């Protein structure tokens, strides 16, 4: 997409600090890092949402994420990490080209867990909900 900032990075029109690259994915350092080594992994092809991607494209992403994590581990040796994505604006997505975030983690870094994203006030009956599946 011509006006997409991440497509411009893939096209080489905007510079990036590459962590890992293959035919399907590009991983680069986030310019406004939330953690040391905060890395963004994108499909080279433009998709806004996870739901726009095929099973095979997900598999290509999984391989790219695996390789990127290995590189981040090798270079920065974090004690742990969080991996996640914001899919659609309701979930906090700002750049409309789907991307995974890696947050390398260290003891005492002040960060929370994935669970700190949301804690619903709604009373949810898990047994009832499970019947839908
Ligand atoms: P999200 O809120 O999930 O859409 O995250 C978008 C992320 O992209 C943010 O963490 C930004 O700091 C990051 N970002 C935006 N522009 C660039 C850029 N040119 N190079 C690297 N990271 C970027
Ligand atoms: Zn794009």
PDB file of C-alpha atoms and ligand atoms in Angstrom:
ATOM      1  CA  UNK A   1       0.000   0.000   0.000  1.00  0.00           C
ATOM      2  CA  UNK A   2       1.545   3.250  -1.156  1.00  0.00           C
ATOM      3  CA  UNK A   3       0.798   5.345   1.938  1.00  0.00           C
ATOM      4  CA  UNK A   4       1.671   2.655   4.479  1.00  0.00           C
ATOM      5  CA  UNK A   5       4.735   3.443   6.586  1.00  0.00           C
ATOM      6  CA  UNK A   6       5.690  -0.237   6.957  1.00  0.00           C
ATOM      7  CA  UNK A   7       5.310  -0.885   3.211  1.00  0.00           C
ATOM      8  CA  UNK A   8       7.686   2.057   2.722  1.00  0.00           C
ATOM      9  CA  UNK A   9      10.171   0.369   5.067  1.00  0.00           C
ATOM     10  CA  UNK A  10       9.880  -2.875   3.060  1.00  0.00           C
ATOM     11  CA  UNK A  11      10.423  -0.887  -0.163  1.00  0.00           C
ATOM     12  CA  UNK A  12      13.549   0.736   1.300  1.00  0.00           C
ATOM     13  CA  UNK A  13      12.004   4.221   1.163  1.00  0.00           C
ATOM     14  CA  UNK A  14      12.270   4.612   4.949  1.00  0.00           C
ATOM     15  CA  UNK A  15      15.363   3.297   6.765  1.00  0.00           C
ATOM     16  CA  UNK A  16      15.167   0.644   9.450  1.00  0.00           C
ATOM     17  CA  UNK A  17      17.446  -1.207  11.843  1.00  0.00           C
ATOM     18  CA  UNK A  18      16.991  -4.769  10.630  1.00  0.00           C
ATOM     19  CA  UNK A  19      17.097  -7.620  13.139  1.00  0.00           C
ATOM     20  CA  UNK A  20      16.046 -10.434  10.777  1.00  0.00           C
ATOM     21  CA  UNK A  21      14.829 -10.713   7.192  1.00  0.00           C
ATOM     22  CA  UNK A  22      13.712 -13.468   4.833  1.00  0.00           C
ATOM     23  CA  UNK A  23      11.452 -13.677   1.763  1.00  0.00           C
ATOM     24  CA  UNK A  24       8.268 -13.202   3.804  1.00  0.00           C
ATOM     25  CA  UNK A  25       9.114 -11.143   6.875  1.00  0.00           C
ATOM     26  CA  UNK A  26      11.126  -8.165   7.992  1.00  0.00           C
ATOM     27  CA  UNK A  27      11.974  -7.584  11.648  1.00  0.00           C
ATOM     28  CA  UNK A  28      13.413  -4.265  12.808  1.00  0.00           C
ATOM     29  CA  UNK A  29      13.985  -2.281  15.980  1.00  0.00           C
ATOM     30  CA  UNK A  30      11.037  -0.146  17.084  1.00  0.00           C
ATOM     31  CA  UNK A  31      11.999   3.537  16.939  1.00  0.00           C
ATOM     32  CA  UNK A  32      10.066   4.292  20.144  1.00  0.00           C
ATOM     33  CA  UNK A  33      11.127   1.258  22.182  1.00  0.00           C
ATOM     34  CA  UNK A  34       9.148   0.116  25.216  1.00  0.00           C
ATOM     35  CA  UNK A  35      12.001  -2.227  26.156  1.00  0.00           C
ATOM     36  CA  UNK A  36      15.657  -2.629  25.199  1.00  0.00           C
ATOM     37  CA  UNK A  37      15.532  -4.527  21.909  1.00  0.00           C
ATOM     38  CA  UNK A  38      11.808  -3.903  21.313  1.00  0.00           C
ATOM     39  CA  UNK A  39      11.443  -5.414  17.839  1.00  0.00           C
ATOM     40  CA  UNK A  40       8.635  -5.244  15.298  1.00  0.00           C
ATOM     41  CA  UNK A  41       8.085  -8.140  12.886  1.00  0.00           C
ATOM     42  CA  UNK A  42       6.018  -7.534   9.761  1.00  0.00           C
ATOM     43  CA  UNK A  43       4.939  -9.568   6.750  1.00  0.00           C
ATOM     44  CA  UNK A  44       6.534  -8.014   3.667  1.00  0.00           C
ATOM     45  CA  UNK A  45       3.139  -8.126   1.994  1.00  0.00           C
ATOM     46  CA  UNK A  46       0.564  -5.643   3.265  1.00  0.00           C
ATOM     47  CA  UNK A  47      -2.211  -7.038   5.451  1.00  0.00           C
ATOM     48  CA  UNK A  48      -4.111  -4.856   7.866  1.00  0.00           C
ATOM     49  CA  UNK A  49      -5.288  -7.650  10.107  1.00  0.00           C
ATOM     50  CA  UNK A  50      -4.449 -11.203  11.078  1.00  0.00           C
ATOM     51  CA  UNK A  51      -7.822 -12.186   9.676  1.00  0.00           C
ATOM     52  CA  UNK A  52      -6.649 -11.146   6.189  1.00  0.00           C
ATOM     53  CA  UNK A  53      -3.856 -13.731   6.216  1.00  0.00           C
ATOM     54  CA  UNK A  54      -4.006 -17.352   5.049  1.00  0.00           C
ATOM     55  CA  UNK A  55      -2.858 -20.346   7.077  1.00  0.00           C
ATOM     56  CA  UNK A  56       0.297 -20.548   4.968  1.00  0.00           C
ATOM     57  CA  UNK A  57       1.047 -16.867   5.543  1.00  0.00           C
ATOM     58  CA  UNK A  58       0.627 -17.400   9.290  1.00  0.00           C
ATOM     59  CA  UNK A  59       3.107 -20.265   9.044  1.00  0.00           C
ATOM     60  CA  UNK A  60       5.587 -18.023   7.261  1.00  0.00           C
ATOM     61  CA  UNK A  61       5.171 -15.466  10.031  1.00  0.00           C
ATOM     62  CA  UNK A  62       5.687 -18.117  12.701  1.00  0.00           C
ATOM     63  CA  UNK A  63       9.014 -19.068  11.153  1.00  0.00           C
ATOM     64  CA  UNK A  64      10.064 -15.416  10.936  1.00  0.00           C
ATOM     65  CA  UNK A  65       9.083 -14.802  14.560  1.00  0.00           C
ATOM     66  CA  UNK A  66      11.047 -17.903  15.622  1.00  0.00           C
ATOM     67  CA  UNK A  67      14.149 -16.696  13.790  1.00  0.00           C
ATOM     68  CA  UNK A  68      13.797 -13.158  15.108  1.00  0.00           C
ATOM     69  CA  UNK A  69      13.458 -14.364  18.681  1.00  0.00           C
ATOM     70  CA  UNK A  70      16.579 -16.502  18.242  1.00  0.00           C
ATOM     71  CA  UNK A  71      18.503 -13.433  17.032  1.00  0.00           C
ATOM     72  CA  UNK A  72      17.273 -11.207  19.869  1.00  0.00           C
ATOM     73  CA  UNK A  73      18.166 -13.946  22.389  1.00  0.00           C
ATOM     74  CA  UNK A  74      21.641 -14.363  20.909  1.00  0.00           C
ATOM     75  CA  UNK A  75      22.422 -10.625  20.904  1.00  0.00           C
ATOM     76  CA  UNK A  76      20.734  -9.315  24.060  1.00  0.00           C
ATOM     77  CA  UNK A  77      20.372 -12.445  26.190  1.00  0.00           C
ATOM     78  CA  UNK A  78      17.100 -11.385  27.842  1.00  0.00           C
ATOM     79  CA  UNK A  79      15.797 -13.358  30.822  1.00  0.00           C
ATOM     80  CA  UNK A  80      12.398 -13.643  29.138  1.00  0.00           C
ATOM     81  CA  UNK A  81      10.183 -11.939  26.620  1.00  0.00           C
ATOM     82  CA  UNK A  82       6.655 -11.001  25.661  1.00  0.00           C
ATOM     83  CA  UNK A  83       5.393 -11.480  22.131  1.00  0.00           C
ATOM     84  CA  UNK A  84       2.090 -10.064  20.986  1.00  0.00           C
ATOM     85  CA  UNK A  85       0.242  -7.941  18.543  1.00  0.00           C
ATOM     86  CA  UNK A  86      -2.440  -5.324  18.465  1.00  0.00           C
ATOM     87  CA  UNK A  87      -4.963  -6.512  15.876  1.00  0.00           C
ATOM     88  CA  UNK A  88      -7.274  -3.658  14.818  1.00  0.00           C
ATOM     89  CA  UNK A  89      -7.619  -0.240  16.442  1.00  0.00           C
ATOM     90  CA  UNK A  90      -9.947  -1.589  19.152  1.00  0.00           C
ATOM     91  CA  UNK A  91      -6.950  -3.605  20.347  1.00  0.00           C
ATOM     92  CA  UNK A  92      -4.553  -0.670  20.094  1.00  0.00           C
ATOM     93  CA  UNK A  93      -3.232  -1.073  16.550  1.00  0.00           C
ATOM     94  CA  UNK A  94      -1.880   2.241  15.266  1.00  0.00           C
ATOM     95  CA  UNK A  95       0.034   1.262  12.118  1.00  0.00           C
ATOM     96  CA  UNK A  96      -2.485  -0.522   9.863  1.00  0.00           C
ATOM     97  CA  UNK A  97      -0.009  -3.120   8.581  1.00  0.00           C
ATOM     98  CA  UNK A  98      -0.129  -6.125  10.870  1.00  0.00           C
ATOM     99  CA  UNK A  99       2.961  -6.578  13.037  1.00  0.00           C
ATOM    100  CA  UNK A 100       4.133  -8.551  16.033  1.00  0.00           C
ATOM    101  CA  UNK A 101       5.976  -6.912  18.925  1.00  0.00           C
ATOM    102  CA  UNK A 102       8.772  -8.582  20.858  1.00  0.00           C
ATOM    103  CA  UNK A 103       9.574  -7.100  24.275  1.00  0.00           C
ATOM    104  CA  UNK A 104      12.755  -8.571  25.719  1.00  0.00           C
ATOM    105  CA  UNK A 105      12.425  -8.697  29.526  1.00  0.00           C
ATOM    106  CA  UNK A 106      14.769  -8.457  32.486  1.00  0.00           C
ATOM    107  CA  UNK A 107      14.210  -8.666  36.217  1.00  0.00           C
ATOM    108  CA  UNK A 108      13.302  -5.249  37.601  1.00  0.00           C
ATOM    109  CA  UNK A 109      12.481  -3.672  34.223  1.00  0.00           C
ATOM    110  CA  UNK A 110       9.182  -2.393  35.622  1.00  0.00           C
ATOM    111  CA  UNK A 111       7.004  -4.029  32.995  1.00  0.00           C
ATOM    112  CA  UNK A 112       3.822  -6.042  33.485  1.00  0.00           C
ATOM    113  CA  UNK A 113       2.463  -9.158  31.896  1.00  0.00           C
ATOM    114  CA  UNK A 114       0.153  -9.762  28.965  1.00  0.00           C
ATOM    115  CA  UNK A 115      -2.676  -9.768  31.520  1.00  0.00           C
ATOM    116  CA  UNK A 116      -2.117  -6.076  32.210  1.00  0.00           C
ATOM    117  CA  UNK A 117      -3.593  -5.210  28.783  1.00  0.00           C
ATOM    118  CA  UNK A 118      -7.182  -5.802  29.927  1.00  0.00           C
ATOM    119  CA  UNK A 119      -9.171  -6.913  32.956  1.00  0.00           C
ATOM    120  CA  UNK A 120     -12.853  -6.955  32.157  1.00  0.00           C
ATOM    121  CA  UNK A 121     -15.394  -5.762  34.738  1.00  0.00           C
ATOM    122  CA  UNK A 122     -18.002  -8.002  33.110  1.00  0.00           C
ATOM    123  CA  UNK A 123     -18.994 -11.112  35.074  1.00  0.00           C
ATOM    124  CA  UNK A 124     -18.223 -13.982  32.708  1.00  0.00           C
ATOM    125  CA  UNK A 125     -19.578 -17.503  33.158  1.00  0.00           C
ATOM    126  CA  UNK A 126     -16.786 -19.580  31.595  1.00  0.00           C
ATOM    127  CA  UNK A 127     -18.844 -22.796  31.696  1.00  0.00           C
ATOM    128  CA  UNK A 128     -21.663 -21.125  29.695  1.00  0.00           C
ATOM    129  CA  UNK A 129     -19.191 -19.568  27.316  1.00  0.00           C
ATOM    130  CA  UNK A 130     -17.466 -22.874  26.706  1.00  0.00           C
ATOM    131  CA  UNK A 131     -20.718 -24.261  25.254  1.00  0.00           C
ATOM    132  CA  UNK A 132     -20.262 -21.950  22.260  1.00  0.00           C
ATOM    133  CA  UNK A 133     -17.085 -23.732  21.252  1.00  0.00           C
TER     134      UNK A 133
HETATM  135  P1  LIG B   1       1.062  -0.518  17.010  1.00  0.00           P
HETATM  136  O1  LIG B   1       0.567   0.414  18.077  1.00  0.00           O
HETATM  137  O2  LIG B   1       0.938  -1.956  17.400  1.00  0.00           O
HETATM  138  O3  LIG B   1       0.452  -0.206  15.661  1.00  0.00           O
HETATM  139  O4  LIG B   1       2.619  -0.256  16.938  1.00  0.00           O
HETATM  140  C1  LIG B   1       3.258   0.454  15.942  1.00  0.00           C
HETATM  141  C2  LIG B   1       4.709   0.489  16.336  1.00  0.00           C
HETATM  142  O5  LIG B   1       5.489   0.884  15.218  1.00  0.00           O
HETATM  143  C3  LIG B   1       5.014   1.475  17.460  1.00  0.00           C
HETATM  144  O6  LIG B   1       5.633   0.770  18.534  1.00  0.00           O
HETATM  145  C4  LIG B   1       5.944   2.483  16.802  1.00  0.00           C
HETATM  146  O7  LIG B   1       6.933   2.960  17.689  1.00  0.00           O
HETATM  147  C5  LIG B   1       6.549   1.685  15.677  1.00  0.00           C
HETATM  148  N1  LIG B   1       7.021   2.453  14.544  1.00  0.00           N
HETATM  149  C6  LIG B   1       6.342   3.393  13.854  1.00  0.00           C
HETATM  150  N2  LIG B   1       7.097   3.879  12.851  1.00  0.00           N
HETATM  151  C7  LIG B   1       8.272   3.192  12.890  1.00  0.00           C
HETATM  152  C8  LIG B   1       9.467   3.247  12.122  1.00  0.00           C
HETATM  153  N3  LIG B   1       9.600   4.077  11.082  1.00  0.00           N
HETATM  154  N4  LIG B   1      10.494   2.422  12.461  1.00  0.00           N
HETATM  155  C9  LIG B   1      10.355   1.584  13.507  1.00  0.00           C
HETATM  156  N5  LIG B   1       9.261   1.483  14.273  1.00  0.00           N
HETATM  157  C10 LIG B   1       8.227   2.300  13.981  1.00  0.00           C
HETATM  158 ZN1  LIG B   2       1.738  -1.843   4.519  1.00  0.00          ZN
END
